[in-house]
CSV table of C-alpha atoms in Angstrom, one decimal:
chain,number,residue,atom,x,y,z
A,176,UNK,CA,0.0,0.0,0.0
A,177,UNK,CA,2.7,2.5,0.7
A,178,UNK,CA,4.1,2.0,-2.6
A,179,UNK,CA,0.8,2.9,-4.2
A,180,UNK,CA,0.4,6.1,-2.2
A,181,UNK,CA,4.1,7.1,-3.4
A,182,UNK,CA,3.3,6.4,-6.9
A,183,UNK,CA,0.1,8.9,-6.6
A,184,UNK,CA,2.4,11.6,-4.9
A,185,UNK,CA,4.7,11.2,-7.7
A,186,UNK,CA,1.8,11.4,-10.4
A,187,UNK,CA,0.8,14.5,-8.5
A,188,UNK,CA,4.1,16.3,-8.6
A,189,UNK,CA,5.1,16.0,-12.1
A,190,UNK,CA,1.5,17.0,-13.2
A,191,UNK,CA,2.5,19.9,-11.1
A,192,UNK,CA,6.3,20.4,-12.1
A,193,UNK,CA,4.6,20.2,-15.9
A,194,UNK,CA,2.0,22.9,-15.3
A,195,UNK,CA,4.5,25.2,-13.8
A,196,UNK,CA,7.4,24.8,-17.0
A,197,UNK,CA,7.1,27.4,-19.7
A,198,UNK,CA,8.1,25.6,-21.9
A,199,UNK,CA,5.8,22.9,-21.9
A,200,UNK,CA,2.7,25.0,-21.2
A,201,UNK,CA,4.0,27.2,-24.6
A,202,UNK,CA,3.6,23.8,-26.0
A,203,UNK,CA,0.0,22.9,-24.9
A,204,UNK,CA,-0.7,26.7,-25.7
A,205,UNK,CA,0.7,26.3,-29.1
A,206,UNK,CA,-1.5,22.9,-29.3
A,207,UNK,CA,-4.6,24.2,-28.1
A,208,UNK,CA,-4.8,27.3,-30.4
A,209,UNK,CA,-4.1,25.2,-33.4
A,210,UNK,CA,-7.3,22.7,-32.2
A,211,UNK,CA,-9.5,26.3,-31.6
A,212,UNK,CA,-8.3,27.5,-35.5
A,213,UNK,CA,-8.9,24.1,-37.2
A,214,UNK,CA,-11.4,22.5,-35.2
A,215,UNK,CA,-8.9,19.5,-34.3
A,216,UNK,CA,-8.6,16.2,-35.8
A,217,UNK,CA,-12.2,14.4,-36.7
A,218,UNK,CA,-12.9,11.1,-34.8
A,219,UNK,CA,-12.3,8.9,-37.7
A,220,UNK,CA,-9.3,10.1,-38.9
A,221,UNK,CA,-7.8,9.8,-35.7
A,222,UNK,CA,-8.6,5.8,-35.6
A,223,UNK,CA,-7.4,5.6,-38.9
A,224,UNK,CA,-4.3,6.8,-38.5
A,225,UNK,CA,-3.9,4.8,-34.8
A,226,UNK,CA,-5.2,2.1,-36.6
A,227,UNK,CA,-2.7,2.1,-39.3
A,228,UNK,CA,0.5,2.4,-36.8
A,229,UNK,CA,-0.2,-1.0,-35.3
């Protein structure tokens, strides 16, 4: 059990440590205008491509 409760505390920091990089949240910013201007990737041409790198 402790070991699961250290894994969580870990999840939570690097969430954290991620949120707080600039250079990572200029990426997601970067990523998330993109998806607001196109309107993102359509469902099925998502699965297609996942489906087509296996």
């Amino acid at each position: 059990m402790a070991y699961k409760g250290r894994e969580k505390e870990d999840d939570e920091l690097e969430r954290f440590v991620l949120a707080h990089t600039p250079g990572f949240r200029h990426l997601l910013d970067g990523a998330e205008q993109r998806i607001q201007k196109t309107g993102g990737v359509k469902h099925q041409d998502f699965w297609r491509v996942v489906d087509g790198a296996t």
